[in-house]
PDB file of C-alpha atoms in Angstrom:
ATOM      1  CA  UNK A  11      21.223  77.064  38.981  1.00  0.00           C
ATOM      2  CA  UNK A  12      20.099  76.807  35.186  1.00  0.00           C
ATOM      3  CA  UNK A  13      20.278  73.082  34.864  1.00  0.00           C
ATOM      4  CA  UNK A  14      17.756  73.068  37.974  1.00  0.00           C
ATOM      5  CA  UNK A  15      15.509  75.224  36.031  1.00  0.00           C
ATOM      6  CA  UNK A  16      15.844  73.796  32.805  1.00  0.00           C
ATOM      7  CA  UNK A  17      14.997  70.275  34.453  1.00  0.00           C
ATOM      8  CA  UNK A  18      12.507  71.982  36.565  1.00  0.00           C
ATOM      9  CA  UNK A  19      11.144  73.561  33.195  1.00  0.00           C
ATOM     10  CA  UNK A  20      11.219  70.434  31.419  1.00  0.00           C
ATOM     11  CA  UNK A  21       8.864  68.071  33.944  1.00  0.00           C
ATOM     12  CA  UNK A  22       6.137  71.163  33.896  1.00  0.00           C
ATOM     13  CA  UNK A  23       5.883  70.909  30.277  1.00  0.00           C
ATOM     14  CA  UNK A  24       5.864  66.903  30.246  1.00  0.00           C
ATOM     15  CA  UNK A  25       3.488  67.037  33.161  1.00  0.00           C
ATOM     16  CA  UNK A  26       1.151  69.352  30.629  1.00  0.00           C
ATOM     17  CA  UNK A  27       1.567  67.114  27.360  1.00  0.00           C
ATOM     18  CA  UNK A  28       1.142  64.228  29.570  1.00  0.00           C
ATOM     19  CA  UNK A  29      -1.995  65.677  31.197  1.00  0.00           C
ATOM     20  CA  UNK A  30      -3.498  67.062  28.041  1.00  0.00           C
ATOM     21  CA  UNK A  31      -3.168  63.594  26.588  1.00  0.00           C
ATOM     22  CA  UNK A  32      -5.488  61.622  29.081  1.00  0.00           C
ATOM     23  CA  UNK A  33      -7.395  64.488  29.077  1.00  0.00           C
ATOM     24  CA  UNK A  34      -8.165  63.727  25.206  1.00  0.00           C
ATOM     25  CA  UNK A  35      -7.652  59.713  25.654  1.00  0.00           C
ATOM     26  CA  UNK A  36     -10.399  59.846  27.891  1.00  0.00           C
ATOM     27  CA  UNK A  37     -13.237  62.081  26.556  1.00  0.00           C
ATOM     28  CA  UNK A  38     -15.892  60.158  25.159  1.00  0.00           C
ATOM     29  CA  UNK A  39     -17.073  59.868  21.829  1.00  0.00           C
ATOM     30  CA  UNK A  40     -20.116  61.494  21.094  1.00  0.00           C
ATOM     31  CA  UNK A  41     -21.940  60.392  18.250  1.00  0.00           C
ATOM     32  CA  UNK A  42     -26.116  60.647  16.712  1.00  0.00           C
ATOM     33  CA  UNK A  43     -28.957  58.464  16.512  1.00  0.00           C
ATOM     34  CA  UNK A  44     -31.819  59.664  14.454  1.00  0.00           C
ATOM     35  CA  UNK A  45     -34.469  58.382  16.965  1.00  0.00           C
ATOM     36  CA  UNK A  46     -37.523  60.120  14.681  1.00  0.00           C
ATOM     37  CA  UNK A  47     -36.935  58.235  11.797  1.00  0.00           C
ATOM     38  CA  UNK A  48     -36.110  54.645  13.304  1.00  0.00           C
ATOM     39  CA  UNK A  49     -39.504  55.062  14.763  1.00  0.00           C
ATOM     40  CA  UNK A  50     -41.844  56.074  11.751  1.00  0.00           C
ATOM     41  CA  UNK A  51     -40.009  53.653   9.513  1.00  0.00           C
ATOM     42  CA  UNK A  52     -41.366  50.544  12.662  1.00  0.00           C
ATOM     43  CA  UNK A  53     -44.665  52.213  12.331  1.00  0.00           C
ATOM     44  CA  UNK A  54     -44.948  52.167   8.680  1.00  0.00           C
ATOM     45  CA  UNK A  55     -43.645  48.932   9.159  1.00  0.00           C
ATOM     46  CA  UNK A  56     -46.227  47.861  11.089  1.00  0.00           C
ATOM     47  CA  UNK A  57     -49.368  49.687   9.726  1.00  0.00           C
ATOM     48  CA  UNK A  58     -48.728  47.722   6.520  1.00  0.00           C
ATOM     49  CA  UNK A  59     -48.976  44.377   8.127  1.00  0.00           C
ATOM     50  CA  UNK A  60     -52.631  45.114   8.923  1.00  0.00           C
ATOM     51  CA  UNK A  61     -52.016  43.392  12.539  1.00  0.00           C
ATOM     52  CA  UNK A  62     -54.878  43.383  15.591  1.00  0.00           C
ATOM     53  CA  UNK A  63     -54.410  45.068  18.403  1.00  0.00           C
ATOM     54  CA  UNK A  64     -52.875  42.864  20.677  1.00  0.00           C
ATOM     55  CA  UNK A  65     -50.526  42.252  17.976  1.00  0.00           C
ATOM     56  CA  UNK A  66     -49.532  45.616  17.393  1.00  0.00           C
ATOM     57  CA  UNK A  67     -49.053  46.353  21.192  1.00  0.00           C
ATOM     58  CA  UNK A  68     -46.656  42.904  21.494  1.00  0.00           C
ATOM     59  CA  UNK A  69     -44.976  44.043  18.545  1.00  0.00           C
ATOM     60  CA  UNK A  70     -44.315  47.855  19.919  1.00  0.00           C
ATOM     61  CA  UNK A  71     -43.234  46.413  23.098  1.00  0.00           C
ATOM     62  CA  UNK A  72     -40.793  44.102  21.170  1.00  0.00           C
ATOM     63  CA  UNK A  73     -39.258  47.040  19.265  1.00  0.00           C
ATOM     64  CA  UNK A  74     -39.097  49.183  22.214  1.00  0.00           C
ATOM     65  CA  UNK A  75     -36.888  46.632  24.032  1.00  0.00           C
ATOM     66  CA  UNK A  76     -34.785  45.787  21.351  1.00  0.00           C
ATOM     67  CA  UNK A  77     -33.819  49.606  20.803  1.00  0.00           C
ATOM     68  CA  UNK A  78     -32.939  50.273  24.304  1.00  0.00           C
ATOM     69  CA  UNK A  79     -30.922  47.170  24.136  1.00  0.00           C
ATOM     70  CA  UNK A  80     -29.518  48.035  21.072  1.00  0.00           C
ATOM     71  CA  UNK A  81     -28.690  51.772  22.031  1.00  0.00           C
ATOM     72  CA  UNK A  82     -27.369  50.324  25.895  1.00  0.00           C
ATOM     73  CA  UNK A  83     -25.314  47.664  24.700  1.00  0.00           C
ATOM     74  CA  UNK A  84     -23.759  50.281  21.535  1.00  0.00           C
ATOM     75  CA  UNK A  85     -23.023  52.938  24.179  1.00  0.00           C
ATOM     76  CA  UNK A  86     -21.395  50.680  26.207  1.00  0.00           C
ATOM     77  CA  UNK A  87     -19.400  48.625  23.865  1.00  0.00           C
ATOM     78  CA  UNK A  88     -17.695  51.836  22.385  1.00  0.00           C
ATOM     79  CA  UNK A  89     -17.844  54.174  25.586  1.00  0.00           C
ATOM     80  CA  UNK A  90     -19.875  56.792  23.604  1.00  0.00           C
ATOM     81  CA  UNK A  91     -22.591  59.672  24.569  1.00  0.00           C
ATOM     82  CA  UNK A  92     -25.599  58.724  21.918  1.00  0.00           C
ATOM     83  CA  UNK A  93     -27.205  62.333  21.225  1.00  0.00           C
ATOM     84  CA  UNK A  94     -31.091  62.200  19.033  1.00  0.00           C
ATOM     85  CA  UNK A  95     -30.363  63.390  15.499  1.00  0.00           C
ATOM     86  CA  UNK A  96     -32.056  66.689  16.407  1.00  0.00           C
ATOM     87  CA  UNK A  97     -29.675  67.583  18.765  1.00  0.00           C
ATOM     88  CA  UNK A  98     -26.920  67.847  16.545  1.00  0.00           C
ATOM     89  CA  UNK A  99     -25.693  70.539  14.262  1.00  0.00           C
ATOM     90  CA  UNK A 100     -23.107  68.508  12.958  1.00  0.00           C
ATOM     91  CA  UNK A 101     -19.690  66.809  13.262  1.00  0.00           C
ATOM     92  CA  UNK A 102     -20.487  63.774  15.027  1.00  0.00           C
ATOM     93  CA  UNK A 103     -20.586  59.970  13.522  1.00  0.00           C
ATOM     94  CA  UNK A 104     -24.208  58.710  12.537  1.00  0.00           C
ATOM     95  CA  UNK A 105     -24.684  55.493  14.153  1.00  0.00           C
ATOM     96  CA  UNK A 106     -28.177  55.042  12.861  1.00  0.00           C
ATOM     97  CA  UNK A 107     -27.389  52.191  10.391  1.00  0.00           C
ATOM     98  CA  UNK A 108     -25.693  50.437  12.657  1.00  0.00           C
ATOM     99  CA  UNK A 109     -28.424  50.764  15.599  1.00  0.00           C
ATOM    100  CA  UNK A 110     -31.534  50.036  13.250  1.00  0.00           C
ATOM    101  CA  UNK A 111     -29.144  46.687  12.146  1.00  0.00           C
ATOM    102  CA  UNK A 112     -29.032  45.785  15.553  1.00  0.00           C
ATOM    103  CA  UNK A 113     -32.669  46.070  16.412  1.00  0.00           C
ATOM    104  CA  UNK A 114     -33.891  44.417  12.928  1.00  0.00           C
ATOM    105  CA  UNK A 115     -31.592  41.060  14.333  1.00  0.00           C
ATOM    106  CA  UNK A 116     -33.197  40.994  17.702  1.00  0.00           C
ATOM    107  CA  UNK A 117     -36.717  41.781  16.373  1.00  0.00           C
ATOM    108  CA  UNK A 118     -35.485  38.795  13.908  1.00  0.00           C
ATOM    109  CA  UNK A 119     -34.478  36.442  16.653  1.00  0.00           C
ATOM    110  CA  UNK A 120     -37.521  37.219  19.233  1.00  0.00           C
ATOM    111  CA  UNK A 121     -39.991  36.212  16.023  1.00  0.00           C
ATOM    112  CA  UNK A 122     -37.847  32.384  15.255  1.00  0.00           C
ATOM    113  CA  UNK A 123     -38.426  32.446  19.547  1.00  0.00           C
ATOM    114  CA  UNK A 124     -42.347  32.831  19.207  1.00  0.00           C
TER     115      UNK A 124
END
């Protein structure tokens, strides 16, 4: 009767490890973006080109794609939940450098396309 329990004792404890680690294997990482300042720094960007109208609105679009590419194709490529800087206390990777990067090539490659 006590090897059944001891056996019995030893699967419910593998069974929790086992479930604890997919449990953790699984869970996203969540990481922030700081959305606020990638913005003002395109906007400064573009004030001090002294572009028209039309060109301002063609760039804006341009930017706007690119970051929601950029952000999409980041989030999916590592599996992550992207929070806004704001929402953050702290504790989670800044991806900022590696997002503004990523839109600055595309913005690069959709001017050598023009």
């Amino acid at each position: 009767m006590v090897p059944v329990a001891c056996v019995t004792a030893f699967i419910l404890v593998m069974n929790a490890g086992i479930s604890m680690l997919l449990a953790q294997w699984q869970r996203p990482e969540t990481v922030s973006f700081d959305m606020t300042g990638t913005v003002n720094n395109f906007m400064a960007q573009v004030a001090g080109r002294h572009l028209s109208d039309d060109e301002v609105k063609a760039t804006t679009a341009r930017f706007n794609t690119a970051l929601n590419a950029s952000l999409t194709d980041w989030q999916r490529h590592h599996g992550a939940i992207i929070l806004v800087a704001p929402a953050v206390v702290g504790g989670t990777r800044d991806i900022t450098a590696d997002v503004q990067a990523e839109v600055a090539n595309r913005m690069a490659e959709g001017e050598s396309h023009e």
